[in-house]
PDB file of C-alpha atoms in Angstrom:
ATOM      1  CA  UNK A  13       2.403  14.406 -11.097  1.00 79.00           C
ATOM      2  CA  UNK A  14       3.524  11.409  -9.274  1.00 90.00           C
ATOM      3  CA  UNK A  15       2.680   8.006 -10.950  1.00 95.00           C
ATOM      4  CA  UNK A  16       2.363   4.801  -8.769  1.00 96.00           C
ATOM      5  CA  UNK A  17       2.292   1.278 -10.272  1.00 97.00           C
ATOM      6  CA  UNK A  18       1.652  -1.837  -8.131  1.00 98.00           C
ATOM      7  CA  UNK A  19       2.466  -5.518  -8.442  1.00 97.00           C
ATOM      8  CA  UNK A  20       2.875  -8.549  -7.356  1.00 98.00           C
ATOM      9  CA  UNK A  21      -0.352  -9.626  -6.546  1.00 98.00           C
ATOM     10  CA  UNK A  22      -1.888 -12.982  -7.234  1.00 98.00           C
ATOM     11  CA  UNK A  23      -3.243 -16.323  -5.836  1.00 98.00           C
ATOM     12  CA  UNK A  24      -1.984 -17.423  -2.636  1.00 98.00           C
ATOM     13  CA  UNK A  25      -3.101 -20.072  -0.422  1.00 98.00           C
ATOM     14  CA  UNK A  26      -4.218 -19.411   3.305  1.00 98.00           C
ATOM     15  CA  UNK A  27      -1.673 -19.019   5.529  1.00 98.00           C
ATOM     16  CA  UNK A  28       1.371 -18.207   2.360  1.00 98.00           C
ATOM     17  CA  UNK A  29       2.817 -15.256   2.399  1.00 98.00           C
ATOM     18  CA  UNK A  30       3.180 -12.306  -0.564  1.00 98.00           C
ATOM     19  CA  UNK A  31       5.334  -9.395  -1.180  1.00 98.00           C
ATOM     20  CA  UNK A  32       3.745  -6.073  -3.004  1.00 98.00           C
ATOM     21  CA  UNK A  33       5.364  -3.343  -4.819  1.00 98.00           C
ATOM     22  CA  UNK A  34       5.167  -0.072  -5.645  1.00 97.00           C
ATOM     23  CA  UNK A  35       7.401   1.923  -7.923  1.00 96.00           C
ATOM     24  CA  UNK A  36       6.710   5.954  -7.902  1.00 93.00           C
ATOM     25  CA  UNK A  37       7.949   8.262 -10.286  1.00 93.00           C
ATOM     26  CA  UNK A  38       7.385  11.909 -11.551  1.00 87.00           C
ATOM     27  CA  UNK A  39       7.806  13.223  -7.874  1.00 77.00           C
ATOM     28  CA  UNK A  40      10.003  13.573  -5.437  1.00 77.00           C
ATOM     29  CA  UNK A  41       9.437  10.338  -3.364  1.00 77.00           C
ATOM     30  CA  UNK A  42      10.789  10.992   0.243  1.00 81.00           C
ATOM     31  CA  UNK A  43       8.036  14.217   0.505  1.00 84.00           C
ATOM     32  CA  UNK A  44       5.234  11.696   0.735  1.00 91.00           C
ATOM     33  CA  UNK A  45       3.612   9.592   3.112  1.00 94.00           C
ATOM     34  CA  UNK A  46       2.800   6.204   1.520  1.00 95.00           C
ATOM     35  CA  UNK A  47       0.328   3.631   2.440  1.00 97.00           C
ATOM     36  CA  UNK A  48      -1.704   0.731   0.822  1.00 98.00           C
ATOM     37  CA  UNK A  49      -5.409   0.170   0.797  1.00 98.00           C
ATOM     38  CA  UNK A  50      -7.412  -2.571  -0.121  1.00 98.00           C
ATOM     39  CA  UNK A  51     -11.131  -3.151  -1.590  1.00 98.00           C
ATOM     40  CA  UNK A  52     -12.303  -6.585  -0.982  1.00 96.00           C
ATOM     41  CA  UNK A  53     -16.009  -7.382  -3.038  1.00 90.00           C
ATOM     42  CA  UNK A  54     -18.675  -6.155  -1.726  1.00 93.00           C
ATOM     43  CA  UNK A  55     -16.466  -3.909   1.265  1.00 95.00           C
ATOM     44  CA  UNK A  56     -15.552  -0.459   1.046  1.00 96.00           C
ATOM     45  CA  UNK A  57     -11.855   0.902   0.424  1.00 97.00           C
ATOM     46  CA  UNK A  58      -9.947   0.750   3.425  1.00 97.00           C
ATOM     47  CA  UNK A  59      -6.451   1.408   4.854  1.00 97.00           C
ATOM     48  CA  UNK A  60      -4.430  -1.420   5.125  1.00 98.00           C
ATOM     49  CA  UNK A  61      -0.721   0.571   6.215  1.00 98.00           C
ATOM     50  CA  UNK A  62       0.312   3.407   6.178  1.00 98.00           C
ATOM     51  CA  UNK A  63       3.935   4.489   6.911  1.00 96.00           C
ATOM     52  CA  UNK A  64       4.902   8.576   7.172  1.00 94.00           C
ATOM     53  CA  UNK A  65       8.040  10.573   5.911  1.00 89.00           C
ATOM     54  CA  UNK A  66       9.538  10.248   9.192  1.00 89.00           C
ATOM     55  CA  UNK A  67       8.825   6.347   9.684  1.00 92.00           C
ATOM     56  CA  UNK A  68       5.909   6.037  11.612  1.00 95.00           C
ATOM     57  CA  UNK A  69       3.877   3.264  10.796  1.00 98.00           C
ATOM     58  CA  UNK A  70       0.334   2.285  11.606  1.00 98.00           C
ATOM     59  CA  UNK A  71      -1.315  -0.975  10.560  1.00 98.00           C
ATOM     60  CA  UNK A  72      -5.589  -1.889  10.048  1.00 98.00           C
ATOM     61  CA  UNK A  73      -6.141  -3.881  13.025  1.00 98.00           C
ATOM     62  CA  UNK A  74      -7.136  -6.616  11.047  1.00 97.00           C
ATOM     63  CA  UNK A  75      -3.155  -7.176   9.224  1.00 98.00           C
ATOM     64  CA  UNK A  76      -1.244  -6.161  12.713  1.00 98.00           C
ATOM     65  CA  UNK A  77       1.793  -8.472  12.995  1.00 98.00           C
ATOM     66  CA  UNK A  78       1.181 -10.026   9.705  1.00 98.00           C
ATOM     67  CA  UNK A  79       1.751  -7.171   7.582  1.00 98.00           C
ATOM     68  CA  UNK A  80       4.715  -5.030   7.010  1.00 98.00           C
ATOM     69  CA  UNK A  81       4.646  -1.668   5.070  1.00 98.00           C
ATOM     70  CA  UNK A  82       8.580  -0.598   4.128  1.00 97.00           C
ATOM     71  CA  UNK A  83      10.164   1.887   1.765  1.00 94.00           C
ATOM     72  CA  UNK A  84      13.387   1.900  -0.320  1.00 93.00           C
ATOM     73  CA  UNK A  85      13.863   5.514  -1.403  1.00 87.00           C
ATOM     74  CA  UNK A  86      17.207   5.362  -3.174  1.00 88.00           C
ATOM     75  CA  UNK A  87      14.673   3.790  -5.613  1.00 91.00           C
ATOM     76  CA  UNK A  88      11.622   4.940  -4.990  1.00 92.00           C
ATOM     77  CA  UNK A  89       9.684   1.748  -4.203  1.00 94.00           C
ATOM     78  CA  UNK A  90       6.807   0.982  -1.678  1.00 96.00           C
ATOM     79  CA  UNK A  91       6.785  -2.738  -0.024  1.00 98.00           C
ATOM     80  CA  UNK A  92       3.936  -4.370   1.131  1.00 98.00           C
ATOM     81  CA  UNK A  93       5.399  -7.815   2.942  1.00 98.00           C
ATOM     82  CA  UNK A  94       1.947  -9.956   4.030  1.00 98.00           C
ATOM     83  CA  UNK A  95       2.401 -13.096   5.899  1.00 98.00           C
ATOM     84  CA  UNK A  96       0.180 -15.620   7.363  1.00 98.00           C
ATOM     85  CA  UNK A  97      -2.171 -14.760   4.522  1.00 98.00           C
ATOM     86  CA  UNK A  98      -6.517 -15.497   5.396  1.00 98.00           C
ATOM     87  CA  UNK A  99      -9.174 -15.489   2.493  1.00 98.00           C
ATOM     88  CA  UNK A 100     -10.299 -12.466   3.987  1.00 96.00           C
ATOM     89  CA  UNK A 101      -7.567 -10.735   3.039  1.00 98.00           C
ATOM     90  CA  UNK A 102      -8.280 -11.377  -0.352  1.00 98.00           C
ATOM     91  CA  UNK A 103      -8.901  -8.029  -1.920  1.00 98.00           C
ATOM     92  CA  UNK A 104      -7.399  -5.372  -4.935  1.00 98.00           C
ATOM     93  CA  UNK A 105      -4.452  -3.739  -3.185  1.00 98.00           C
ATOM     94  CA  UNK A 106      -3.450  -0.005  -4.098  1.00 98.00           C
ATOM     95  CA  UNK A 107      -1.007   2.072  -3.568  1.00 97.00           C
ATOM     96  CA  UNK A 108      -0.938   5.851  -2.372  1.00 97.00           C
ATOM     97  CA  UNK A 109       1.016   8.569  -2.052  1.00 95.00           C
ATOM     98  CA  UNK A 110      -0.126  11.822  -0.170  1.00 94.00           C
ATOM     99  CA  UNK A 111       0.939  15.267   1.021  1.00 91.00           C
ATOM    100  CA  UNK A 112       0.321  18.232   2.168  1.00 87.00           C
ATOM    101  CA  UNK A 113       1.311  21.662   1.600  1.00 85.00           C
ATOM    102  CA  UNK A 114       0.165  24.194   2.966  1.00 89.00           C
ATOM    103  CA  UNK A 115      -2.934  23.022   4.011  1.00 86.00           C
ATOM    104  CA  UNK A 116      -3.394  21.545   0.370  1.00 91.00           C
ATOM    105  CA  UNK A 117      -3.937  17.800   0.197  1.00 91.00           C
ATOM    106  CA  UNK A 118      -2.229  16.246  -2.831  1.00 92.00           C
ATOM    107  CA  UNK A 119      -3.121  11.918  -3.642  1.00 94.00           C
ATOM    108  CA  UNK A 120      -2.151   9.853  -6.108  1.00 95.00           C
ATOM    109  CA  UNK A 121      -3.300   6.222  -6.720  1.00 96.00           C
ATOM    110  CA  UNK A 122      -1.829   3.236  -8.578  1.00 97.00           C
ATOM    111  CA  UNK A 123      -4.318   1.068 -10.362  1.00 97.00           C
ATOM    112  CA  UNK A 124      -4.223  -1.586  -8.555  1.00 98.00           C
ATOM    113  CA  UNK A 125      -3.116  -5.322  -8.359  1.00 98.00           C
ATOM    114  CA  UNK A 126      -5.286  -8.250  -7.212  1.00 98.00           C
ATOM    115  CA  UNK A 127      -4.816 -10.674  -4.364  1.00 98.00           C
ATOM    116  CA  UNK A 128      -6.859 -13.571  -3.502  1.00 98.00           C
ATOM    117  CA  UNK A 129      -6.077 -16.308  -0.862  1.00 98.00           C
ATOM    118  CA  UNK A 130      -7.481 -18.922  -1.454  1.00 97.00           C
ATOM    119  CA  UNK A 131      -7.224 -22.952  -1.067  1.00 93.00           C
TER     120      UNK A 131
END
């Protein structure tokens, strides 16, 4: 039910910073807990940030302090702020959106947007 599109990806340069976005729609948008994962080439998926429907946030080791994971729910959007950018980071980026209800998982994905960081 809930759609998720991503942008504002694209080629950085080490150490530059990026902002991603998310807009949701066909769901109510302050039931979920949102977070972004990334798939570099050759890795596996992984959680990058993850922030719940009460605030919490939680960050991959690996983007601690450089990352920032923020909402704006008057219109439905999903921020991904990355600083200090490293080639490493250099992956697709995707959005999600999960709940729960009793004891049923619900997950939606956006399709992705691509970051590289690069010189």
């Amino acid at each position: 039910q809930v759609q998720l599109v991503e942008s504002g990806g694209g080629l950085v340069q080490p150490g530059g910073s990026l902002r991603l976005s998310c807009a949701a729609s066909g769901g109510r948008f302050s039931i979920y807990d949102m977070a972004w994962y990334r798939q570099a080439p050759g890795k596996e998926r992984e959680s990058v940030a993850a922030i719940t429907r009460g605030g919490t946030t939680s960050y991959a080791d690996s983007v601690k302090g450089r990352f920032t994971i923020s909402t704006d729910n008057a219109k439905n959007m999903v921020f991904l702020q990355m600083n200090s950018l490293k080639p490493e980071d250099t992956a697709v980026y995707y959005c999600n959106a999960a709940r729960l209800f009793i004891g049923r998982s619900y997950s939606y994905w956006g399709q992705g947007t691509q970051v590289t960081v690069s010189s």
